Coordinates of C-alpha atoms and ligand atoms in Angstrom, one line a residue:
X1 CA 46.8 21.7 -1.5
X2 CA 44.3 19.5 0.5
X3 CA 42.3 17.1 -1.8
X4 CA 38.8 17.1 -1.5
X5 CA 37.5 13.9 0.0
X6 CA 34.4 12.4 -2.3
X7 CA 32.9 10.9 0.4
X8 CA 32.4 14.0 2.6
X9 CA 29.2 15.0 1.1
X10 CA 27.7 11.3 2.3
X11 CA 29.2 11.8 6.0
X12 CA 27.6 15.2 6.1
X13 CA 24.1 14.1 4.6
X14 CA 24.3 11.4 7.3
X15 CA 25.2 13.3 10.2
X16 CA 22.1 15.9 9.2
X17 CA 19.7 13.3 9.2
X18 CA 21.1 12.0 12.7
X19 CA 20.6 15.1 14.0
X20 CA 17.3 16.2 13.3
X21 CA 16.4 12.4 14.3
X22 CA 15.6 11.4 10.9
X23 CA 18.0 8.7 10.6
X24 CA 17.7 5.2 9.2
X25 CA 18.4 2.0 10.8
X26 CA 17.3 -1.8 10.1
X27 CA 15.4 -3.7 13.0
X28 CA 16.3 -7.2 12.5
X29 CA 13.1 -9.5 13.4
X30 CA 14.0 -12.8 14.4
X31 CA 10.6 -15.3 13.6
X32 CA 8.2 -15.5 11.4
X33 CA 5.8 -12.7 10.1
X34 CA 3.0 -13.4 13.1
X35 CA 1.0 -11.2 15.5
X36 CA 3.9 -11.7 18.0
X37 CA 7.1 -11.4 16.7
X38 CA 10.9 -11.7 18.4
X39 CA 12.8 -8.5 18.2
X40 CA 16.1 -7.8 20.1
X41 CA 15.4 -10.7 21.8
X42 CA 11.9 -9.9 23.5
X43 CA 8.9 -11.2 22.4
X44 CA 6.7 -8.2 21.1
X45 CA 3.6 -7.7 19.5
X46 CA 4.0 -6.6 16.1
X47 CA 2.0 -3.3 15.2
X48 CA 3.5 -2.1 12.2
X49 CA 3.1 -5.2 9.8
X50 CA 1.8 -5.0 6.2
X51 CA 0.5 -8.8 6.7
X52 CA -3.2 -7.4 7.7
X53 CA -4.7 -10.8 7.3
X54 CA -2.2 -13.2 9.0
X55 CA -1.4 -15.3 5.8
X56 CA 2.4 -14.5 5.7
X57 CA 2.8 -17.6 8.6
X58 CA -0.2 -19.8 7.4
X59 CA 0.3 -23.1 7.8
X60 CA -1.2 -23.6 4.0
X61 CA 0.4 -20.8 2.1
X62 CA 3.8 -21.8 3.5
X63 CA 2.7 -25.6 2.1
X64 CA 1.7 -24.2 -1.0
X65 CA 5.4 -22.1 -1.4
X66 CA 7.3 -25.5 -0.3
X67 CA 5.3 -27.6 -2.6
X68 CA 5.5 -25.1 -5.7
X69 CA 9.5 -24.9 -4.8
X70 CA 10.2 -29.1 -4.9
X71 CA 8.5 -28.6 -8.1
X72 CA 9.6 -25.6 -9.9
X73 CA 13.0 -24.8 -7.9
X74 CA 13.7 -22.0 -6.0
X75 CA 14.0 -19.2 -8.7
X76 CA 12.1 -18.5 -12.1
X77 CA 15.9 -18.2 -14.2
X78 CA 14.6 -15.9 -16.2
X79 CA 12.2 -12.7 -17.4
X80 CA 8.5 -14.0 -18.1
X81 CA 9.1 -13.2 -21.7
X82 CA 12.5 -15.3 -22.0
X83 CA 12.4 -18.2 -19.8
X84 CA 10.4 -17.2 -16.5
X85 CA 7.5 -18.4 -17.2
X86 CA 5.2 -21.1 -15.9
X87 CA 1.9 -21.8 -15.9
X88 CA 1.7 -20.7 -12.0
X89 CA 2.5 -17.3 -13.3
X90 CA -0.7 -17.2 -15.6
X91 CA -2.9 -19.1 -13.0
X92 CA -2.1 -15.6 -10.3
X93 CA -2.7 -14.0 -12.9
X94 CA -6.2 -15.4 -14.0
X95 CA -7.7 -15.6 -9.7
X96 CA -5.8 -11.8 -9.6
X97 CA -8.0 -10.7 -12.6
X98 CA -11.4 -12.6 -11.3
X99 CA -11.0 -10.8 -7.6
X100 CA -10.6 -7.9 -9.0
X101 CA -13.5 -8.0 -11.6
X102 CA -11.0 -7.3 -14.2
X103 CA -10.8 -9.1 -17.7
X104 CA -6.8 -9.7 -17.5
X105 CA -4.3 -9.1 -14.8
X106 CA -0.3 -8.9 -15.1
X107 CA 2.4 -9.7 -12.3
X108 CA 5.6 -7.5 -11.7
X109 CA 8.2 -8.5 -9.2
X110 CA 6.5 -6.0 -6.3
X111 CA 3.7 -3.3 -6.3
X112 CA 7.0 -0.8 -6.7
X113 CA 7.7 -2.3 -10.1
X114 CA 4.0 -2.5 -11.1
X115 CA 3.5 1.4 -10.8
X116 CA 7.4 2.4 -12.4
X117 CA 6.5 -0.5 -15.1
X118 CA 2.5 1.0 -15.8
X119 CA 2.5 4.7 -15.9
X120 CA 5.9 4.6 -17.9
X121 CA 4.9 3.0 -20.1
X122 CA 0.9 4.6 -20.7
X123 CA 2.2 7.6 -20.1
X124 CA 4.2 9.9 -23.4
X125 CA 5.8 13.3 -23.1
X126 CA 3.1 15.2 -24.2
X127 CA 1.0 13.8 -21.2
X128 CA -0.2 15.4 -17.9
X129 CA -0.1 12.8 -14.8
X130 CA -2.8 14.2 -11.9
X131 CA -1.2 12.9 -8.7
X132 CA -2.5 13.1 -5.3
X133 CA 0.1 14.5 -3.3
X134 CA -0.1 11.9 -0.8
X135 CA 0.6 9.3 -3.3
X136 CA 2.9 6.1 -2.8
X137 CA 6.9 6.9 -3.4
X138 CA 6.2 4.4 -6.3
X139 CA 3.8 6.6 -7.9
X140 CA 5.7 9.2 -8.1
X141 CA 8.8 7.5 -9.3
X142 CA 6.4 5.9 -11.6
X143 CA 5.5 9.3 -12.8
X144 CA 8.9 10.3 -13.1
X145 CA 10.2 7.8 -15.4
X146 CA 7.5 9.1 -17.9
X147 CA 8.6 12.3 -18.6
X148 CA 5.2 13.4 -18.8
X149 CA 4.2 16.9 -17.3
X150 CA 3.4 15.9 -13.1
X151 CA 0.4 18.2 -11.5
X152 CA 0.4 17.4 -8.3
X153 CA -3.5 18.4 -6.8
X154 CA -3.8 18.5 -2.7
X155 CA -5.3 15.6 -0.8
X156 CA -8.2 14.3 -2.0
X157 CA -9.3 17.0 -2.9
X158 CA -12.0 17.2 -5.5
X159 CA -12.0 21.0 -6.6
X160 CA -8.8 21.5 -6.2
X161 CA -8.0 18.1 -8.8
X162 CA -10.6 19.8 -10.9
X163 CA -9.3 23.2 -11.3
X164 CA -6.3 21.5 -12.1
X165 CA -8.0 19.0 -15.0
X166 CA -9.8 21.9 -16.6
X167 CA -6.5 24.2 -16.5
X168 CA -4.8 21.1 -18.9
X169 CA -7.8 20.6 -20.7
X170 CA -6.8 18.9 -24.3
X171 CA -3.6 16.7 -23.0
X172 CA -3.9 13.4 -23.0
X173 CA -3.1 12.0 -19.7
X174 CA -4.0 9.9 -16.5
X175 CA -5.1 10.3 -13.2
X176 CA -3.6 8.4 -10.4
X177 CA -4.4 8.0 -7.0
X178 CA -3.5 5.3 -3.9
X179 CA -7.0 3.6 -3.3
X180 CA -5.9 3.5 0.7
X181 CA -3.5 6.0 1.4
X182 CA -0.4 4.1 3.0
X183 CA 0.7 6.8 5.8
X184 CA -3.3 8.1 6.6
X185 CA -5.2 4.8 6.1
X186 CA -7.8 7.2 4.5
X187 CA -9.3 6.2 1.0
X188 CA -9.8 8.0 -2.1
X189 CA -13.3 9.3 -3.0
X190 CA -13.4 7.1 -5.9
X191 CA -17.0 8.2 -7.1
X192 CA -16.2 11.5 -7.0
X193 CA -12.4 10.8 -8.4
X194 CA -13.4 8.7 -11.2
X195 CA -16.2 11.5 -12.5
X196 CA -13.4 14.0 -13.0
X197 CA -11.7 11.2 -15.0
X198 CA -14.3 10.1 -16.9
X199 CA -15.7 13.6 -17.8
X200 CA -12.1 14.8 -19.0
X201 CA -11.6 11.7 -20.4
X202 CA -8.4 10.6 -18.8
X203 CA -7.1 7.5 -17.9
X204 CA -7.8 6.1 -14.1
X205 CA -5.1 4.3 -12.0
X206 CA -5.5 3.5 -8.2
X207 CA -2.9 1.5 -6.4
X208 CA -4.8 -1.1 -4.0
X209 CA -1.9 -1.6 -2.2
X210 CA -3.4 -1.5 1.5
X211 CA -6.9 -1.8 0.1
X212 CA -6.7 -6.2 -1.3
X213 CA -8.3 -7.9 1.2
X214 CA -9.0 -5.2 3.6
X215 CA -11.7 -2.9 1.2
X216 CA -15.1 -4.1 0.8
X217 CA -16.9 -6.4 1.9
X218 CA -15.1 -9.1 0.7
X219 CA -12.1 -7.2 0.6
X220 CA -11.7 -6.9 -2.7
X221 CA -10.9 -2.9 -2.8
X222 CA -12.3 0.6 -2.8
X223 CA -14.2 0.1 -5.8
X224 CA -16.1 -3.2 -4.4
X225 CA -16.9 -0.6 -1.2
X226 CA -18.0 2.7 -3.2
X227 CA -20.6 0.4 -5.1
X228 CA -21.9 -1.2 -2.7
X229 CA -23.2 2.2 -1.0
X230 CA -26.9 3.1 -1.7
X231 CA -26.0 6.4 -3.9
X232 CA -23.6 4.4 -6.1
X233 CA -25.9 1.5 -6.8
X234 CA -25.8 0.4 -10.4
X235 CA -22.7 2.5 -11.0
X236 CA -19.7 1.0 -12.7
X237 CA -16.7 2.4 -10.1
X238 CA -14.1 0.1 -11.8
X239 CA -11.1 2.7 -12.9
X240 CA -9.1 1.4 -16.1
X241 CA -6.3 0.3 -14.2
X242 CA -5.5 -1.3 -10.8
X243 CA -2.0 -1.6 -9.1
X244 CA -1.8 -4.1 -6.2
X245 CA 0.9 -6.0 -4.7
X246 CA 1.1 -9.9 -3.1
X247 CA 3.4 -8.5 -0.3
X248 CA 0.7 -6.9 2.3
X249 CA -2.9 -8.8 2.7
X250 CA -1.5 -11.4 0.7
X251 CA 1.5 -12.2 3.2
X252 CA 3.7 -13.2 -0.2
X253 CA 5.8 -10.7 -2.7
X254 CA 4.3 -9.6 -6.1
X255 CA 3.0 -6.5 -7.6
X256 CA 0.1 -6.4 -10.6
X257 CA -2.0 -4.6 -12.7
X258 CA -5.4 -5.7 -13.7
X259 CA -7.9 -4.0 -16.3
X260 CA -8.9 -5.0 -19.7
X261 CA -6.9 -7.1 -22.0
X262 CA -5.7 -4.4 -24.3
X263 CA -4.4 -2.8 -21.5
X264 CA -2.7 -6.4 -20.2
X265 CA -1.6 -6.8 -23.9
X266 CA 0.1 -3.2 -24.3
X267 CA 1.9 -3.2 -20.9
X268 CA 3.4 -7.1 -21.4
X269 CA 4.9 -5.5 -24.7
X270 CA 5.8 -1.7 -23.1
X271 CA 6.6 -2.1 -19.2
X272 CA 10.2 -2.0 -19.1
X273 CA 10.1 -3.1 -15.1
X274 CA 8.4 -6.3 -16.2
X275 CA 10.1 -7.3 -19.7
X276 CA 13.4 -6.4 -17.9
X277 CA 13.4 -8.2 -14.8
X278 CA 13.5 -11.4 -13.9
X279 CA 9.7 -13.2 -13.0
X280 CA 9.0 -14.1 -9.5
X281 CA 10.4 -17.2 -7.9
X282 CA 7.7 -20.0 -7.9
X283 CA 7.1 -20.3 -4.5
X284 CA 6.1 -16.9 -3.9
X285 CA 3.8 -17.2 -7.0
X286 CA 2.0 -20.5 -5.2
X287 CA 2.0 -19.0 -1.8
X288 CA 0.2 -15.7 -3.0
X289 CA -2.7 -18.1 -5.0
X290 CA -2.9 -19.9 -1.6
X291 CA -3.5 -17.1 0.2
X292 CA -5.9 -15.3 -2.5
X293 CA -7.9 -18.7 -1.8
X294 CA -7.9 -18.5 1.4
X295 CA -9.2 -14.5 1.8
X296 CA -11.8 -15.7 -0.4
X297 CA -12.9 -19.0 1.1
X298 CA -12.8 -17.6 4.9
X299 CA -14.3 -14.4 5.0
X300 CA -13.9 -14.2 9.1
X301 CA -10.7 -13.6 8.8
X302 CA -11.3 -9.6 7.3
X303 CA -14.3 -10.0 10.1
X304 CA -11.5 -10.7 13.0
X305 CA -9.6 -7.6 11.2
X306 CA -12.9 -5.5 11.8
X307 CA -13.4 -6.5 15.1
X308 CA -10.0 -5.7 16.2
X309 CA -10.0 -2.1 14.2
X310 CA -12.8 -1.3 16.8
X311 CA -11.2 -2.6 19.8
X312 CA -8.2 -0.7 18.8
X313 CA -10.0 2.7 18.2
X314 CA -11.7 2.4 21.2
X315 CA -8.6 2.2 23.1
X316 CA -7.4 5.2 21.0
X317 CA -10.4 6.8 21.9
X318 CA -10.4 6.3 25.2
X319 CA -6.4 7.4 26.0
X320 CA -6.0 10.6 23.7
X321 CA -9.8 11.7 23.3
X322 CA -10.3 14.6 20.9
X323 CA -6.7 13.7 19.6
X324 CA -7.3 10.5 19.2
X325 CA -8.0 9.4 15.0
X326 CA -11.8 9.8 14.8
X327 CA -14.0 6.0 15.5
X328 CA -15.5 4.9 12.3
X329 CA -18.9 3.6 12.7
X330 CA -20.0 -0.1 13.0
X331 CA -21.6 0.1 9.7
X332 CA -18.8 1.7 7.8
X333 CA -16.7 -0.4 9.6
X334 CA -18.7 -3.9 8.3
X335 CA -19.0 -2.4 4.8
X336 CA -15.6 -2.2 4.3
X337 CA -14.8 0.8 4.7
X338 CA -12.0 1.2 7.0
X339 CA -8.7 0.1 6.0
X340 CA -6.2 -1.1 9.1
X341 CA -3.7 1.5 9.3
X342 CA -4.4 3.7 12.1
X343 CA -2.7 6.9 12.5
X344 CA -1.8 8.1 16.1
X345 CA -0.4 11.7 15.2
X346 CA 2.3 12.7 17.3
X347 CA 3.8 16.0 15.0
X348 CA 7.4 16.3 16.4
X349 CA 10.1 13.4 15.1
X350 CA 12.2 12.9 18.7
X351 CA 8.6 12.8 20.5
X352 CA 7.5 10.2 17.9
X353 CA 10.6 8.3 18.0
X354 CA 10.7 8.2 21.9
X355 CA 6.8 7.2 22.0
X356 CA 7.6 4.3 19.5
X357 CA 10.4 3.5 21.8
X358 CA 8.4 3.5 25.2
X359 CA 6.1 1.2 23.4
X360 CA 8.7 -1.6 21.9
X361 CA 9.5 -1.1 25.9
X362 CA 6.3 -2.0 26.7
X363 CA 6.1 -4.3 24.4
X364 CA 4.3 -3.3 21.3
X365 CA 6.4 -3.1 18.2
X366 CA 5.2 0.2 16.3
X367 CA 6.7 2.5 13.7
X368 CA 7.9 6.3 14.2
X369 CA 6.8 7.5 10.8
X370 CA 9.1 10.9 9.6
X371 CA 10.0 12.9 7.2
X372 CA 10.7 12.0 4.2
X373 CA 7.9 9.7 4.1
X374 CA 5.2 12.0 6.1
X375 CA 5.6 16.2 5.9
X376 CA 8.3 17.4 8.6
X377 CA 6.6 18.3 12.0
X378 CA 3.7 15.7 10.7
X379 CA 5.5 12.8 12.7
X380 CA 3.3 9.5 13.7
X381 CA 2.8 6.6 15.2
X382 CA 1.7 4.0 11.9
X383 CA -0.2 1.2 13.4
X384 CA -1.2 -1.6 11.0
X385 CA -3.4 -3.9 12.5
X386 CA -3.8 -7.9 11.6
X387 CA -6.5 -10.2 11.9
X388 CA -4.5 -12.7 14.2
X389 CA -3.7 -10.2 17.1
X390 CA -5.8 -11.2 20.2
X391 CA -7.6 -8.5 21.8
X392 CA -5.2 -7.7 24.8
X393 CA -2.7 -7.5 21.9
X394 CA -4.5 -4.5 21.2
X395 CA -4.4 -1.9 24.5
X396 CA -0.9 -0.9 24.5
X397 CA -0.3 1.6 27.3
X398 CA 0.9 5.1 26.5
X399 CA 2.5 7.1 28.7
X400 CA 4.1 10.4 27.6
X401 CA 2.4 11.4 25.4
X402 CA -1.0 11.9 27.5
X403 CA -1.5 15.8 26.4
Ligands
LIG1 C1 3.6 -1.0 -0.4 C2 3.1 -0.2 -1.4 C3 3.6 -0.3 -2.7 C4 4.7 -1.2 -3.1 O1 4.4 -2.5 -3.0 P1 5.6 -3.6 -2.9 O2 5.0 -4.8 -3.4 O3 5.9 -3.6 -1.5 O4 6.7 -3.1 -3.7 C5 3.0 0.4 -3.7 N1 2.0 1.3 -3.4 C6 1.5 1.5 -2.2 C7 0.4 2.4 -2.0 C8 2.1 0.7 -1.2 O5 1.7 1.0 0.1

């Protein structure tokens, strides 16, 4: 009698993803977070980065992280509510809240953590949870952990949420949404999305993730853009709760929620991912306050951003065409609009894979985005795009895929 082998099922799951060129590896980066980073040994330019503002390498905010460590030591030793805590902790949390235009803000240990630790905890059994179908994998893990009923609605799409609202009319529930889509660098129509909310009267969440220091004018997120456009003027666009995380504009590691101080009050004493997990090490803590300084006192850096978003397009524009992501316009562009994660869609995974590989060839680190994370056949190039890339940074050449 032959013994089944427990591990085969792993092997076999592995081997699948291998073969439909799904599978997994890590690419080692060997320097610092820049514009240019060394990879395998070659200097590339790095394409793919979350740190959209170049603070991950600043000078300052590393000061600020080695400072905060002499002083504090190099972990927290404990959950905020136990021993974690220091008055850096509440400081973050204080400039968080004031950027955001939010009475109170609270800091998890990443944006993941934030979104598990927030809908949770709001969020009972007898709940329905509207989620874009695009949303973030934390979302919808977030969502998960509830327990409450999940009604997923298609893509920004207003009727379609709508239709869905009405059909659960009487539940309590919440409405979440990513405020930048992470994969499509599109945004939510948060006019629009928050009117369903508020006329079913439903709790609002968007995750800011991509949109902190990269939405707006002064980067402070979609709803510091929506505002600001003529038909919105005079229009409170502020949902009752905002995710974010220190890890992407704000080149550091942190996630938060911000709204007002009831809320801040009830998720210190319900978010499981917060009160169970030790508080972030103090220098990440000073090093994300550096940086929030920064983003606010030097506005040119989400200016350079801009600037190279057009360059960028424009070279799109000018290799694929019609197939290239549509060019926003100047004034969207200025107003804050445009987040800086361009799509390049390529559809099938080994075409995507071997693109992204002709590229880190050619120099330009990139990343081959597949299924799970994107639909199957919906394979892309991701680009991110940072304010410290030069301009020739920002013309790789393509080859294969001219179509
Ligand atoms: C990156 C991201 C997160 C997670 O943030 P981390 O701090 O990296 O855990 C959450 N939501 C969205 C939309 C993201 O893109």
């Amino acid at each position: 009698m032959t013994i089944p082998d427990r591990w085969e099922p792993l092997r076999a799951a592995l081997a699948e993803k291998s073969a439909q060129n799904l599978s997994r590896e890590i690419i080692a980066v060997d320097s610092p977070p820049a514009p240019r980073v060394r990879v395998r040994g070659r200097e590339t330019v790095m394409l793919a980065s979350n740190n959209y503002l170049d603070l991950a390498n600043d000078e300052r905010v590393k000061a600020a992280a080695i400072a905060a460590t002499q002083k504090y030591g190099a972990g927290s030793g404990g959950a905020r509510l136990t021993t974690g805590a220091l008055a850096l902790h509440s400081e973050l949390e204080a400039a968080l809240a004031q950027f955001k235009h939010a009475e109170a803000a609270l800091l998890f240990n990443t944006g993941y953590q934030a979104n598990a630790g927030v809908i949770s905890a709001l969020c009972p059994r007898d709940w329905t949870i509207f989620s874009d179908e695009l949303n973030h994998a934390s979302i919808i893990d977030g969502c998960r952990l509830s327990r409450a009923k999940i009604v997923v609605y298609r893509h920004n799409d207003m009727s379609d949420l709508r239709a869905k609202v009405r059909a659960e009319r009487g539940r309590g529930g919440l409405l979440v949404s990513d405020g930048v889509f992470s994969m499509d660098g599109d945004l939510v129509p948060l006019p629009e999305w928050l009117a369903i909310a508020r006329e079913f009267d439903l709790f609002s969440l968007i995750d800011e993730a991509h949109a902190t220091g990269v939405i707006g004018t002064s980067g402070r997120g979609v709803s510091e853009y929506f505002a600001a456009l003529p038909e919105n003027r005079g229009r409170d666009l502020r949902p009752d709760i905002i995710v974010g995380t220190c890890s992407k504009a704000l080149g550091s590691i942190g996630g938060f929620a911000a709204g007002r101080q009831l809320l801040i009050d009830f998720l210190r004493n319900q978010a499981r991912s917060f009160i169970f997990s030790t508080m972030l090490p103090p220098g990440a803590v000073a090093a994300a306050n550096e940086a929030l300084r920064i983003i606010i006192a030097e506005p040119e850096r989400l200016a350079k951003l801009r600037r190279n978003l057009q360059i960028f397009y424009d070279h799109l524009s000018a290799n694929f065409g019609a197939d290239a992501p549509p060019t926003p316009s100047i004034a969207t562009l200025n107003a804050g609009g445009v987040s800086a994660i361009v799509p390049l869609l390529v559809g099938d995974e080994a075409a995507a894979l071997t693109l992204a590989q002709e590229l880190f060839t050619a120099g330009y680190f990139v990343s081959a985005i597949r299924y799970p994370t994107v639909a199957r056949g919906q394979a892309r190039l991701r680009f991110a795009l940072s304010a410290g890339h030069h301009a020739a940074d920002l013309t790789p050449p393509f080859r294969t895929i001219k179509n």
